[in-house]
C-alpha atoms as one frame of an Amber mdcrd trajectory, in Angstrom:
protein
  92.586  96.938 144.739  95.910  97.885 143.133  94.546  96.906 139.729  91.570
  99.202 140.227  93.959 101.983 141.245  96.228 101.706 138.208  93.384 101.392
 135.709  91.386 104.135 137.422  94.338 106.529 137.394  95.036 105.712 133.755
  91.420 106.334 132.770  91.218 109.639 134.655  94.452 110.916 133.121  93.345
 109.925 129.617  89.979 111.659 130.115  91.796 114.874 131.073  93.428 114.845
 127.645  96.901 113.884 128.876  99.122 112.287 126.200  99.150 108.501 126.379
 102.824 108.359 127.424 102.186 110.774 130.317  99.045 108.979 131.485 100.643
 105.555 131.278 103.878 106.667 132.939 102.310 108.663 135.786  99.774 105.978
 136.686 102.513 103.336 136.710 104.863 105.502 138.811 102.166 106.065 141.441
 101.465 102.338 141.713 105.198 101.523 141.834 105.753 104.083 144.583 102.808
 102.819 146.646 103.832  99.183 146.220 107.624  99.342 146.583 107.996 102.622
 148.436 110.470 103.920 145.852 110.986 104.239 142.115 114.660 103.294 142.029
 114.159 100.545 139.428 112.370 102.753 136.911 115.467 104.044 135.121 116.927
 100.545 134.734 113.559  99.258 133.502 113.281 101.944 130.827 116.895 101.495
 129.732 116.473  97.732 129.454 113.401  98.153 127.244 114.939 100.764 124.953
 118.330  99.036 124.747 117.139  96.894 121.847 118.761  96.832 118.419 115.411
  96.072 116.796 114.176  99.542 117.780 116.470 101.061 115.166 114.146  99.601
 112.516 111.304 101.900 113.600 112.823 105.286 112.649 114.335 103.828 109.471
 111.073 102.292 108.260 109.351 105.596 109.109 112.010 107.552 107.191 111.603
 105.219 104.210 107.822 105.671 104.227 108.016 109.475 104.478 110.445 109.596
 101.541 108.127 107.507  99.377 105.139 109.644 100.345 106.962 112.882  99.470
 108.149 111.331  96.212 104.465 110.986  95.276 104.803 107.316  94.381 101.124
 106.919  95.241 100.182 108.791  92.055 101.982 106.184  89.946 100.631 103.297
  92.024  97.041 104.477  91.705  97.436 105.169  87.995  98.777 101.637  87.422
  96.052  99.977  89.499  93.398 102.090  87.819  94.648 101.202  84.340  94.570
  97.474  85.090  91.134  97.097  86.707  89.074 100.231  86.021  86.940  98.441
  83.379  85.762  95.781  85.852  82.550  96.170  87.884  83.507  98.388  90.802
  86.858  98.895  89.090  87.734 102.168  90.771  86.989 100.672  94.175  89.104
  97.622  93.357  91.904  99.917  92.121  91.730 101.767  95.438  92.012  98.524
  97.420  94.889  97.367  95.199  96.704 100.684  95.670  96.180 100.513  99.442
  97.570  96.964  99.481 100.768  97.914  97.656 101.226 101.175  99.540 100.693
  99.350 102.848 103.739  97.257 101.945 105.686 100.487 101.494 104.488 102.700
 104.327 103.662 100.286 107.169 101.148 102.871 108.384  97.370 102.825 108.222
  96.911 106.570 108.536  99.537 107.296 105.859  97.900 104.771 103.521  94.403
 106.210 103.953  95.655 109.786 103.658  97.765 109.395 100.526  95.502 106.986
  98.621  92.388 108.898  99.648  93.691 112.167  98.235  94.022 110.549  94.792
  91.069 108.150  94.837  88.158 110.151  96.281  87.914 112.682  93.399  88.080
 109.872  90.827  85.420 107.761  92.532  83.080 110.722  92.958  83.586 111.679
  89.295  82.311 108.292  88.108  79.208 108.225  90.269  80.287 106.500  93.468
  78.155 107.680  96.415  80.229 109.671  98.917  79.851 107.109 101.699  81.022
 104.268  99.407  84.160 106.172  98.421  84.940 107.091 102.024  84.339 103.543
 103.281  86.654 101.745 100.871  89.524 104.163 101.532  89.127 104.094 105.318
  89.026 100.287 105.270  91.771  99.907 102.672  94.001 102.094 104.813  93.766
  99.622 107.691  95.821  97.152 105.643  98.849  99.265 106.581  99.101  97.620
 110.009  98.624  94.038 108.799 100.645  93.822 105.583 104.393  94.082 106.336
 106.392  96.117 107.100 103.919  97.076 109.814 104.879  99.472 112.592 102.463
  97.900 115.125 103.800  94.429 114.289 107.316  95.667 115.048 106.113  96.998
 118.412 104.408  93.724 119.227 107.619  91.878 118.310 109.625  94.118 120.642
 107.240  93.635 123.582 106.993  89.844 123.177 110.474  89.164 121.725 108.868
  87.185 118.899 110.689  87.010 115.560 109.786  90.029 113.460 110.450  88.055
 110.280 107.933  85.421 111.360 105.342  88.093 112.155 105.881  89.807 108.810
 105.366  86.499 107.004 102.310  85.723 109.119 100.644  88.983 108.091 100.839
  88.344 104.332  98.050  85.782 103.821  95.512  87.429 106.187  96.379  90.830
 104.685  95.794  89.619 101.140  92.630  87.842 102.296  91.226  91.080 103.697
  92.183  92.947 100.523  90.387  90.298  98.447  87.255  90.567 100.617  87.268
  94.358 100.232  87.709  94.107  96.451  84.924  91.516  96.051  82.586  93.690
  98.104  83.423  96.701  95.894  82.545  94.676  92.784  79.289  93.284  94.197
  78.084  96.630  95.575  78.878  98.370  92.253  76.937  95.760  90.255  73.869
  96.487  92.366  73.886 100.165  91.403  73.047 101.658  88.011  74.487 105.115
  88.669  78.144 104.017  88.870  79.956 104.413  85.553  82.552 101.962  84.364
  85.498 103.661  82.643  86.557 101.704  79.579  89.608  99.491  79.160  92.634
 101.663  78.433  94.394  99.083  76.289  97.509  97.005  76.794  99.889  99.750
  75.717  98.529 102.312  78.201  98.372  99.665  80.921 102.001  98.699  80.320
 103.015 102.375  80.369 101.283 102.946  83.736 102.795  99.826  85.283 106.211
 100.850  83.937 105.969 104.235  85.689 105.087 102.491  88.959 107.740  99.772
  88.517 110.278 101.211  90.969 107.645 101.685  93.659 106.307  98.158  93.074
 109.839  96.780  93.400 110.336  98.130  96.933 108.408  95.436  98.903 110.259
  92.530  97.221 113.629  94.253  97.742 113.085  95.147 101.393 111.000  92.228
 102.622 112.502  89.599 100.347 115.881  90.029 102.007 114.345  89.387 105.438
 112.472  86.295 104.300 115.501  84.858 102.508 117.710  85.480 105.544 119.980
  87.875 103.669 119.622  90.636 106.249 117.854  91.438 109.512 114.809  93.690
 109.917 117.012  96.642 110.915 119.300  96.100 107.937 116.237  95.794 105.679
 114.981  99.143 106.973 118.338 100.781 106.227 118.392  99.323 102.719 114.818
 100.535 102.274 115.893 104.085 103.141 118.645 104.047 100.504 116.284 102.528
  97.964 113.605 105.157  98.696 116.184 107.943  98.275 117.273 106.399  94.977
 113.674 106.289  93.720 112.895 109.840  94.831 116.145 111.528  93.769 117.272
 109.532  90.721 114.162 107.895  89.252 111.309 110.355  89.869 113.590 113.375
  90.465 111.110 115.133  92.736 112.895 114.801  96.083 115.283 117.620  96.992
 117.266 118.876  99.971 114.271 120.653 101.471 112.248 117.436 101.236 115.089
 115.551 102.906 115.178 118.004 105.817 111.394 117.975 106.308 111.297 114.194
 106.045 113.985 113.904 108.716 112.004 116.253 110.964 108.842 114.176 110.534
 110.772 111.002 111.279 112.350 112.421 114.449 108.998 113.736 115.671 107.224
 110.429 115.065 110.028 108.342 116.549 110.395 110.507 119.657 106.679 110.240
 120.358 106.777 106.477 119.912 109.850 105.980 122.082 108.287 108.049 124.883
 105.260 105.750 124.767 107.585 102.725 124.809 109.384 104.098 127.881 106.059
 104.619 129.658 104.968 101.126 128.632 108.146  99.694 130.189 107.231 101.336
 133.505 103.677 100.027 133.131 104.977  96.512 132.522 107.110  96.777 135.676
 104.123  98.033 137.672 101.771  95.224 136.619 104.496  92.687 137.369 105.126
  93.868 140.933 101.395  93.839 141.709 101.334  90.261 140.346  98.610  91.044
 137.824  99.822  88.561 135.161 100.287  85.851 137.807  96.808  86.461 139.225
  95.357  86.365 135.717  97.027  83.000 135.126  95.572  81.702 138.402  92.113
  82.951 137.430  92.285  81.270 134.034  93.332  77.988 135.675  90.628  78.253
 138.338  87.876  78.793 135.753  89.371  76.115 133.481  89.380  78.367 130.443
  90.587  76.762 127.235  93.074  78.656 125.041  90.302  79.481 122.545  87.985
  80.760 125.295  90.761  82.984 126.600  91.608  84.355 123.147  87.927  85.079
 122.438  87.611  86.955 125.734  90.743  88.998 125.004  89.536  89.788 121.473
  86.240  91.066 122.876  88.046  93.327 125.365  90.389  94.689 122.670  87.453
  95.364 120.341  85.881  97.549 123.041  89.198  99.244 123.849  89.619  99.977
 120.159  86.619 102.285 120.242  88.434 104.584 122.660  92.205 104.034 122.350
  94.576 104.051 119.393  96.526 101.012 118.247  99.896 101.645 119.890  98.310
 102.223 123.293  96.307  99.006 123.076  99.374  96.941 122.174 101.519  98.377
 124.959  98.815  98.259 127.648  97.371  94.801 127.030 100.338  92.720 125.861
 102.430  92.834 129.101  99.363  91.642 131.018  98.163  88.805 128.818 101.428
  87.527 127.311 102.397  85.416 130.377  98.939  83.827 130.283  99.358  83.043
 126.591 102.618  81.258 127.298 100.995  79.314 130.145  98.142  78.197 127.874
 100.420  77.379 124.950  98.895  79.986 122.641 101.024  80.683 119.559 102.193
  84.312 119.931 102.493  84.684 116.143  98.887  83.613 115.608  97.741  85.896
 118.417  99.771  88.784 116.981  97.881  88.578 113.680  94.531  88.330 115.482
  95.545  91.426 117.419  96.408  93.320 114.220  93.053  92.483 112.598  91.284
  93.629 115.754  93.321  96.822 115.698  92.257  97.326 112.074  88.725  97.441
 113.449  89.878  99.996 116.015  90.965 102.284 113.175  87.464 102.459 111.673
  85.143 102.124 114.673  83.753 105.308 116.247  84.106 107.362 118.318  87.909
 107.647 117.941  88.805 105.564 114.859  91.814 107.385 113.390  90.982 106.605
 109.760  87.513 108.102 110.173  89.054 111.461 111.049  91.583 111.158 108.219
  88.809 110.674 105.648  86.683 113.398 107.204  89.638 115.772 106.954  90.691
 115.115 103.365  87.100 114.978 102.023  85.639 117.677 104.281  82.711 115.292
 104.774  80.183 114.849 107.586  81.301 112.165 110.017  77.903 110.461 109.635
  78.645 109.763 105.962  82.089 108.350 106.762  80.666 106.059 109.472  77.890
 104.898 107.129  80.501 103.969 104.539  82.686 101.883 106.853  79.911  99.716
 108.325  80.148  96.930 105.681  83.922  96.828 106.093  83.581  96.404 109.853
  81.556  93.260 109.129  84.172  92.073 106.613  86.976  92.584 109.133  84.988
  90.673 111.749  84.621  87.901 109.177  88.375  87.941 108.561  89.023  87.818
 112.304  86.682  84.839 112.631  88.439  83.078 109.719  91.893  83.428 111.301
  90.458  82.337 114.670  88.938  79.227 113.096  91.889  78.471 110.782  95.142
  79.473 112.550  97.121  78.141 109.575  96.118  81.267 107.630  98.610  83.087
 109.864 101.043  80.338 110.799 101.560  78.429 107.533 104.027  80.824 105.894
 106.246  81.304 108.998 106.300  77.524 109.550 107.128  76.835 105.914 109.956
  79.369 106.117 111.435  77.594 109.131 110.249  79.938 111.889 107.947  77.334
 113.456
């Protein structure tokens, strides 16, 4: 009965248009008050959740990403990718996927990846005969790589909620992320070969290719600098984020010389706004976690799983199905913070690897970004292209199938996610 109350209240508040932090917090406070008769523990609960050094990585990674976006590194990235592969079948589509892959390793954000790459790629793809829906689909799907390829904001949140090593999660996301990028690129090539109206720009030559890669060199160097230090144990995730901020400032101010004081101020404002919103959701999620614990929801879920003799794989499949449906209506952060406190105790009871599950969750959340009615990347593409939503949805359908295939591959072969962390000593 209490479960019905908390979920019912949450649903009603969300349907009224209340922000996720308000809906989550209010519903949890009502349940806590009805169950315990007071809310005395709420302040301590919120403080305990936010008193985490790892949280400092979130604003710094966001600041780093905003600097790189304002420095217009995406122009150099896209130019380099375009120069290298534009002559191949579906070359512009492959260049878009390649640019999204690299920029995902800089921004850690799906929406930022789709927005910045889309602004550069859509006009080019339309110029060379790509149908509108094909151009929109590859950018919307390529943008989803931002939450799988490190440094990923949602992966950091998952690490905070579960207390799993963020370095291990970052490593775990590399192979599945590159696998999805490869699937997207192969599909671009195959679909282009089946059409006669798509032009193939010619090979630009080694000199022009080297020039384009040289201009993008400093942007390409950022992922190895920032992430390499984490993987080699030189510095922590928070220290890596701080180093990334200094590196981004160096690239914008010294190398590209297009980042001034006004940009710095506006970037700081964007970072504060984004971080404040995220921390408010985290505070509400802490109250929600307290509420579901006092009503014994995780314990009852464990008992149910034991009673029905569910295997770990059966449980994971059921959770993936629920998250896929939730993804049609909620955004990624909400799904992580609502579902993880409930199912994580069950995962531990069943011996499910939290790193493997974390990557499965990210791939499923990639689907959430491009599945209607509220897929964020769909609205991003609609906004920058001023296109009918029907065309955007038509374009993403093949990529939904590819992501489902990627999800199935990681489900069937957990080593795709766990091999790198194990080899690096996190296992």
